[in-house]
Every structure is written in C-alpha cells, then in structure tokens.
Amino acid sequence: KVPREKWDAKYGAGKGNRWQIHHTLPRRVIAVGDRVYATLQFLDSPVSVLDAATGAILIEVLPGTKGTDEMVLAGDILVAKTNTQRSPGAQEGIVYQKLANALVAVDVKAGKPLWKKADAHVAPYTLALHEGRVVYHTTSEIVCLDAASGKEVWKTPHKINKNRGGKFNLVVHNDTVLFHGKKLTVLSLADGKKLWEHKGVGPISAA
C-alpha cells in the first residue's frame, strides 16, 4: 500500500469524473509480467518498479524519470515524459509554449538511462512506442525518434489549433501512425509521409 495524501486534489490530481481528475493519471502505471512500473505520487515523482504479486518496491527510482506524468514501455525500453511542474489538465487549453517537458528513455532490465531529449514539447496523450520508434505530437509537428538512441528519424509538419489537454490522441498500429485532434491524420511509420486524412469524429476525448 502507498499512502494517498500525495495524490490529493490540492496537489493538482483533481477529483471526480474523468474531466475533473488530471488526465495523465491513467498514463502513470504499466503492468508487464511480474513487474509494475508506476509513479508513487502525483508531483515530481520518478518511476518506481514494484513486484506485481506483493507490491514490494524493487527499484525506488528509475534514473532520470523524476517528474514523470506519462510513460510507455516496449521490450526493455521505457520512455517517460517528464515535467518540472504540473502539466496542463484535461480542460485546459494546450499551446506549444505550455508544453515544457522532456523525454527520457531507460533500459529497465539494466536500470540505466539511454538518452534524454530536453524541450520535447510532447502534447498530452500523444506519446507512443512501437517497433523501436518513439512517436509524439508537439502541436506543430509529429516527430519520430529511434527508441534506442533518441535520434530523430523523421518529423512531419502538422499544426493544430488550440485545443484542450484531454482531446488529443495518437496511436501506432502496425506500420501506421494515427493522430486525432480535430481531424484524423494517418502517417507512415517508416518515413512520416501522410497517407490520408479525414474530418474528425468529434469531440473525441482521450482523457
């Protein structure tokens, strides 16, 4: 068990329905096999590793992950979006300047950091990891990085107007990247070229 006081609404976690809690909460826990990766408090928390059966903390801090509010995991690579302050909530307007965050990658098997990308400007709910590629949206472009090195593979201009924090969604399926803001845009995972686009079925909530 972990005490709840550091998840209280006064810290910015919110309370109530999905629009009233902070939208990153579901993006802070990953269970794979006999391991659980989670932040153990709302603000300034690193990613910890727990035993899935007992809840015992196996690793208190994965290096470089302090301030994590979203994370994805594939194989032995965990990629976390880190913030130095509370990120915009589901009902708050999102603009590029508000996205003061970084990306960090950690080898969870070795417990060692792989790379860090400062000033990544990752929009909420747009971080994905698939087939050795990290993909995210900055509100002005969709970016793809190599998961092992952090080197840029491609970036595709894709400016979106101001929207709320809980209204974005990006997923990677097979060899395509699908992003929904106010339109559904589909790109090739290999090179970032636009395959097709369709008027959005909105409003769709990622929160």
mmCIF file of C-alpha atoms in Angstrom:
data_model
loop_
_atom_site.group_PDB
_atom_site.id
_atom_site.type_symbol
_atom_site.label_atom_id
_atom_site.label_comp_id
_atom_site.label_asym_id
_atom_site.label_seq_id
_atom_site.Cartn_x
_atom_site.Cartn_y
_atom_site.Cartn_z
ATOM 1 C CA LYS A 1 0.000 0.000 0.000
ATOM 2 C CA VAL A 2 1.061 3.573 -0.730
ATOM 3 C CA PRO A 3 -0.357 6.492 1.321
ATOM 4 C CA ARG A 4 -2.843 8.571 -0.694
ATOM 5 C CA GLU A 5 -2.082 12.021 0.692
ATOM 6 C CA LYS A 6 0.363 12.890 -2.099
ATOM 7 C CA TRP A 7 -2.379 12.209 -4.647
ATOM 8 C CA ASP A 8 -4.848 14.662 -3.077
ATOM 9 C CA ALA A 9 -6.614 17.283 -5.179
ATOM 10 C CA LYS A 10 -4.529 20.024 -3.542
ATOM 11 C CA TYR A 11 -1.520 18.690 -5.442
ATOM 12 C CA GLY A 12 -3.355 19.064 -8.751
ATOM 13 C CA ALA A 13 -4.553 15.490 -9.246
ATOM 14 C CA GLY A 14 -8.192 16.599 -9.141
ATOM 15 C CA LYS A 15 -11.207 14.539 -8.095
ATOM 16 C CA GLY A 16 -14.476 13.392 -9.594
ATOM 17 C CA ASN A 17 -15.100 12.200 -13.149
ATOM 18 C CA ARG A 18 -12.591 11.847 -15.992
ATOM 19 C CA TRP A 19 -12.788 15.541 -16.890
ATOM 20 C CA GLN A 20 -12.147 16.614 -13.301
ATOM 21 C CA ILE A 21 -9.192 14.366 -12.493
ATOM 22 C CA HIS A 22 -5.872 15.100 -14.134
ATOM 23 C CA HIS A 23 -5.878 13.300 -17.457
ATOM 24 C CA THR A 24 -2.361 11.854 -17.092
ATOM 25 C CA LEU A 25 -3.324 9.561 -14.199
ATOM 26 C CA PRO A 26 -4.081 6.523 -16.421
ATOM 27 C CA ARG A 27 -0.723 7.036 -18.161
ATOM 28 C CA ARG A 28 1.303 6.598 -14.971
ATOM 29 C CA VAL A 29 1.101 2.839 -14.454
ATOM 30 C CA ILE A 30 2.193 -0.085 -16.650
ATOM 31 C CA ALA A 31 1.978 -3.767 -15.698
ATOM 32 C CA VAL A 32 4.065 -6.271 -17.637
ATOM 33 C CA GLY A 33 4.587 -9.839 -16.442
ATOM 34 C CA ASP A 34 5.580 -9.776 -12.773
ATOM 35 C CA ARG A 35 6.523 -6.078 -12.737
ATOM 36 C CA VAL A 36 4.546 -2.873 -12.255
ATOM 37 C CA TYR A 37 6.017 0.473 -13.313
ATOM 38 C CA ALA A 38 4.375 3.436 -11.613
ATOM 39 C CA THR A 39 4.753 6.902 -10.148
ATOM 40 C CA LEU A 40 4.010 6.741 -6.417
ATOM 41 C CA GLN A 41 2.884 10.344 -6.004
ATOM 42 C CA PHE A 42 1.358 12.974 -8.272
ATOM 43 C CA LEU A 43 4.031 15.691 -8.469
ATOM 44 C CA ASP A 44 7.804 15.314 -9.012
ATOM 45 C CA SER A 45 7.643 11.529 -8.827
ATOM 46 C CA PRO A 46 10.118 9.224 -10.523
ATOM 47 C CA VAL A 47 9.077 5.884 -11.977
ATOM 48 C CA SER A 48 9.377 3.042 -9.456
ATOM 49 C CA VAL A 49 9.337 -0.686 -10.148
ATOM 50 C CA LEU A 50 7.145 -2.921 -7.969
ATOM 51 C CA ASP A 51 6.597 -6.642 -7.659
ATOM 52 C CA ALA A 52 3.165 -7.282 -9.180
ATOM 53 C CA ALA A 53 2.264 -10.026 -6.690
ATOM 54 C CA THR A 54 3.299 -8.343 -3.450
ATOM 55 C CA GLY A 55 3.591 -4.618 -4.171
ATOM 56 C CA ALA A 56 7.134 -4.611 -2.812
ATOM 57 C CA ILE A 57 9.257 -1.821 -4.268
ATOM 58 C CA LEU A 58 12.056 -3.433 -6.247
ATOM 59 C CA ILE A 59 13.552 -0.241 -7.656
ATOM 60 C CA GLU A 60 12.737 3.043 -5.922
ATOM 61 C CA VAL A 61 13.865 5.301 -8.767
ATOM 62 C CA LEU A 62 14.496 4.581 -12.426
ATOM 63 C CA PRO A 63 17.268 7.058 -13.314
ATOM 64 C CA GLY A 64 16.244 10.308 -14.973
ATOM 65 C CA THR A 65 12.495 9.794 -14.544
ATOM 66 C CA LYS A 66 11.694 12.365 -11.835
ATOM 67 C CA GLY A 67 8.603 14.348 -12.802
ATOM 68 C CA THR A 68 7.079 11.619 -14.980
ATOM 69 C CA ASP A 69 3.422 12.104 -15.852
ATOM 70 C CA GLU A 70 3.166 9.811 -18.887
ATOM 71 C CA MET A 71 5.153 6.744 -19.897
ATOM 72 C CA VAL A 72 5.202 3.932 -22.436
ATOM 73 C CA LEU A 73 7.083 0.631 -22.430
ATOM 74 C CA ALA A 74 8.095 -1.830 -25.146
ATOM 75 C CA GLY A 75 10.539 -4.644 -24.509
ATOM 76 C CA ASP A 76 13.233 -3.359 -22.149
ATOM 77 C CA ILE A 77 12.830 0.325 -23.097
ATOM 78 C CA LEU A 78 10.673 2.664 -21.047
ATOM 79 C CA VAL A 79 10.146 6.192 -22.363
ATOM 80 C CA ALA A 80 8.812 8.795 -19.941
ATOM 81 C CA LYS A 81 7.553 12.339 -20.427
ATOM 82 C CA THR A 82 8.878 14.413 -17.534
ATOM 83 C CA ASN A 83 7.803 17.820 -16.260
ATOM 84 C CA THR A 84 9.245 20.237 -13.720
ATOM 85 C CA GLN A 85 5.724 21.395 -12.848
ATOM 86 C CA ARG A 86 2.137 20.200 -13.197
ATOM 87 C CA SER A 87 1.245 19.687 -16.852
ATOM 88 C CA PRO A 88 -1.957 21.195 -18.332
ATOM 89 C CA GLY A 89 -5.148 19.426 -17.302
ATOM 90 C CA ALA A 90 -7.833 17.856 -19.476
ATOM 91 C CA GLN A 91 -9.940 21.015 -19.556
ATOM 92 C CA GLU A 92 -7.038 23.427 -20.025
ATOM 93 C CA GLY A 93 -6.040 24.910 -23.343
ATOM 94 C CA ILE A 94 -2.875 23.500 -24.901
ATOM 95 C CA VAL A 95 -0.382 25.624 -26.797
ATOM 96 C CA TYR A 96 3.222 24.839 -27.699
ATOM 97 C CA GLN A 97 4.657 27.194 -25.077
ATOM 98 C CA LYS A 98 2.869 25.364 -22.246
ATOM 99 C CA LEU A 99 4.411 22.030 -23.143
ATOM 100 C CA ALA A 100 7.595 22.445 -21.106
ATOM 101 C CA ASN A 101 8.570 18.808 -20.885
ATOM 102 C CA ALA A 102 11.341 16.379 -21.775
ATOM 103 C CA LEU A 103 11.584 12.765 -22.901
ATOM 104 C CA VAL A 104 13.842 10.240 -21.209
ATOM 105 C CA ALA A 105 14.482 6.616 -22.116
ATOM 106 C CA VAL A 106 15.621 3.950 -19.672
ATOM 107 C CA ASP A 107 16.713 0.352 -20.137
ATOM 108 C CA VAL A 108 14.567 -1.229 -17.420
ATOM 109 C CA LYS A 109 16.479 -4.510 -17.477
ATOM 110 C CA ALA A 110 19.840 -2.851 -16.869
ATOM 111 C CA GLY A 111 18.383 0.060 -14.883
ATOM 112 C CA LYS A 112 20.406 2.531 -16.935
ATOM 113 C CA PRO A 113 19.411 5.693 -18.828
ATOM 114 C CA LEU A 114 19.670 5.533 -22.608
ATOM 115 C CA TRP A 115 19.031 9.117 -23.706
ATOM 116 C CA LYS A 116 17.209 12.352 -22.943
ATOM 117 C CA LYS A 117 15.562 14.894 -25.225
ATOM 118 C CA ALA A 118 15.093 18.239 -23.495
ATOM 119 C CA ASP A 119 12.371 20.648 -24.627
ATOM 120 C CA ALA A 120 10.478 17.867 -26.374
ATOM 121 C CA HIS A 121 7.106 19.723 -26.153
ATOM 122 C CA VAL A 122 5.082 16.495 -26.118
ATOM 123 C CA ALA A 123 1.331 17.113 -26.222
ATOM 124 C CA PRO A 124 -0.826 15.127 -23.758
ATOM 125 C CA TYR A 125 -1.837 11.618 -24.805
ATOM 126 C CA THR A 126 0.354 11.645 -27.912
ATOM 127 C CA LEU A 127 3.343 9.608 -26.713
ATOM 128 C CA ALA A 128 3.638 6.180 -28.365
ATOM 129 C CA LEU A 129 6.330 3.492 -28.582
ATOM 130 C CA HIS A 130 6.260 0.731 -31.181
ATOM 131 C CA GLU A 131 8.756 -1.373 -33.149
ATOM 132 C CA GLY A 132 11.761 0.625 -31.959
ATOM 133 C CA ARG A 133 10.191 4.003 -32.700
ATOM 134 C CA VAL A 134 9.020 6.759 -30.343
ATOM 135 C CA VAL A 135 6.313 8.970 -31.839
ATOM 136 C CA TYR A 136 4.678 12.098 -30.424
ATOM 137 C CA HIS A 137 2.974 15.371 -31.362
ATOM 138 C CA THR A 138 4.228 18.833 -30.385
ATOM 139 C CA THR A 139 1.103 20.755 -31.596
ATOM 140 C CA SER A 140 3.143 21.904 -34.610
ATOM 141 C CA GLU A 141 4.582 18.623 -35.916
ATOM 142 C CA ILE A 142 4.586 14.867 -35.448
ATOM 143 C CA VAL A 143 8.037 13.588 -34.506
ATOM 144 C CA CYS A 144 9.562 10.112 -34.684
ATOM 145 C CA LEU A 145 12.709 9.132 -32.765
ATOM 146 C CA ASP A 146 14.783 5.973 -32.634
ATOM 147 C CA ALA A 147 13.890 4.338 -29.314
ATOM 148 C CA ALA A 148 17.390 3.044 -28.595
ATOM 149 C CA SER A 149 19.351 6.217 -29.384
ATOM 150 C CA GLY A 150 16.858 9.092 -29.277
ATOM 151 C CA LYS A 151 17.994 10.250 -32.719
ATOM 152 C CA GLU A 152 15.382 11.841 -34.935
ATOM 153 C CA VAL A 153 14.089 9.549 -37.688
ATOM 154 C CA TRP A 154 11.609 11.989 -39.228
ATOM 155 C CA LYS A 155 9.271 14.856 -38.418
ATOM 156 C CA THR A 156 6.188 15.919 -40.321
ATOM 157 C CA PRO A 157 4.628 19.404 -40.054
ATOM 158 C CA HIS A 158 1.143 19.094 -38.567
ATOM 159 C CA LYS A 159 -0.008 22.268 -36.878
ATOM 160 C CA ILE A 160 -3.167 22.118 -34.834
ATOM 161 C CA ASN A 161 -5.118 24.962 -33.344
ATOM 162 C CA LYS A 162 -5.507 25.455 -29.631
ATOM 163 C CA ASN A 163 -7.283 22.533 -28.049
ATOM 164 C CA ARG A 164 -7.879 21.094 -24.597
ATOM 165 C CA GLY A 165 -5.452 18.726 -22.931
ATOM 166 C CA GLY A 166 -7.797 15.742 -22.981
ATOM 167 C CA LYS A 167 -8.742 15.981 -26.662
ATOM 168 C CA PHE A 168 -5.599 14.657 -28.376
ATOM 169 C CA ASN A 169 -4.842 11.038 -29.120
ATOM 170 C CA LEU A 170 -2.003 9.330 -31.010
ATOM 171 C CA VAL A 171 -1.540 5.611 -31.509
ATOM 172 C CA VAL A 172 0.757 3.482 -33.642
ATOM 173 C CA HIS A 173 -0.733 0.411 -35.308
ATOM 174 C CA ASN A 174 1.451 -1.883 -37.377
ATOM 175 C CA ASP A 175 3.213 0.457 -39.813
ATOM 176 C CA THR A 176 0.964 3.494 -39.427
ATOM 177 C CA VAL A 177 0.690 6.463 -37.048
ATOM 178 C CA LEU A 178 -2.840 7.658 -36.309
ATOM 179 C CA PHE A 179 -3.414 11.065 -34.737
ATOM 180 C CA HIS A 180 -6.761 12.553 -33.780
ATOM 181 C CA GLY A 181 -7.127 16.201 -32.811
ATOM 182 C CA LYS A 182 -9.945 17.771 -34.746
ATOM 183 C CA LYS A 183 -9.111 15.603 -37.759
ATOM 184 C CA LEU A 184 -7.908 12.043 -38.111
ATOM 185 C CA THR A 185 -4.486 12.009 -39.782
ATOM 186 C CA VAL A 186 -2.678 8.808 -40.748
ATOM 187 C CA LEU A 187 1.070 8.749 -41.489
ATOM 188 C CA SER A 188 3.552 6.079 -42.479
ATOM 189 C CA LEU A 189 5.645 4.961 -39.517
ATOM 190 C CA ALA A 190 8.596 4.384 -41.833
ATOM 191 C CA ASP A 191 9.009 7.918 -43.198
ATOM 192 C CA GLY A 192 6.250 10.137 -41.796
ATOM 193 C CA LYS A 193 4.515 10.681 -45.126
ATOM 194 C CA LYS A 194 0.811 11.427 -44.928
ATOM 195 C CA LEU A 195 -1.269 8.504 -46.144
ATOM 196 C CA TRP A 196 -4.706 10.011 -45.709
ATOM 197 C CA GLU A 197 -6.750 12.404 -43.606
ATOM 198 C CA HIS A 198 -10.394 12.617 -42.634
ATOM 199 C CA LYS A 199 -12.572 15.089 -40.827
ATOM 200 C CA GLY A 200 -12.600 14.178 -37.158
ATOM 201 C CA VAL A 201 -15.436 12.422 -35.404
ATOM 202 C CA GLY A 202 -15.572 14.864 -32.559
ATOM 203 C CA PRO A 203 -15.467 15.667 -29.922
ATOM 204 C CA ILE A 204 -13.432 12.594 -29.009
ATOM 205 C CA SER A 205 -11.907 12.535 -25.557
ATOM 206 C CA ALA A 206 -8.617 10.851 -24.837
ATOM 207 C CA ALA A 207 -8.997 11.598 -21.130
#
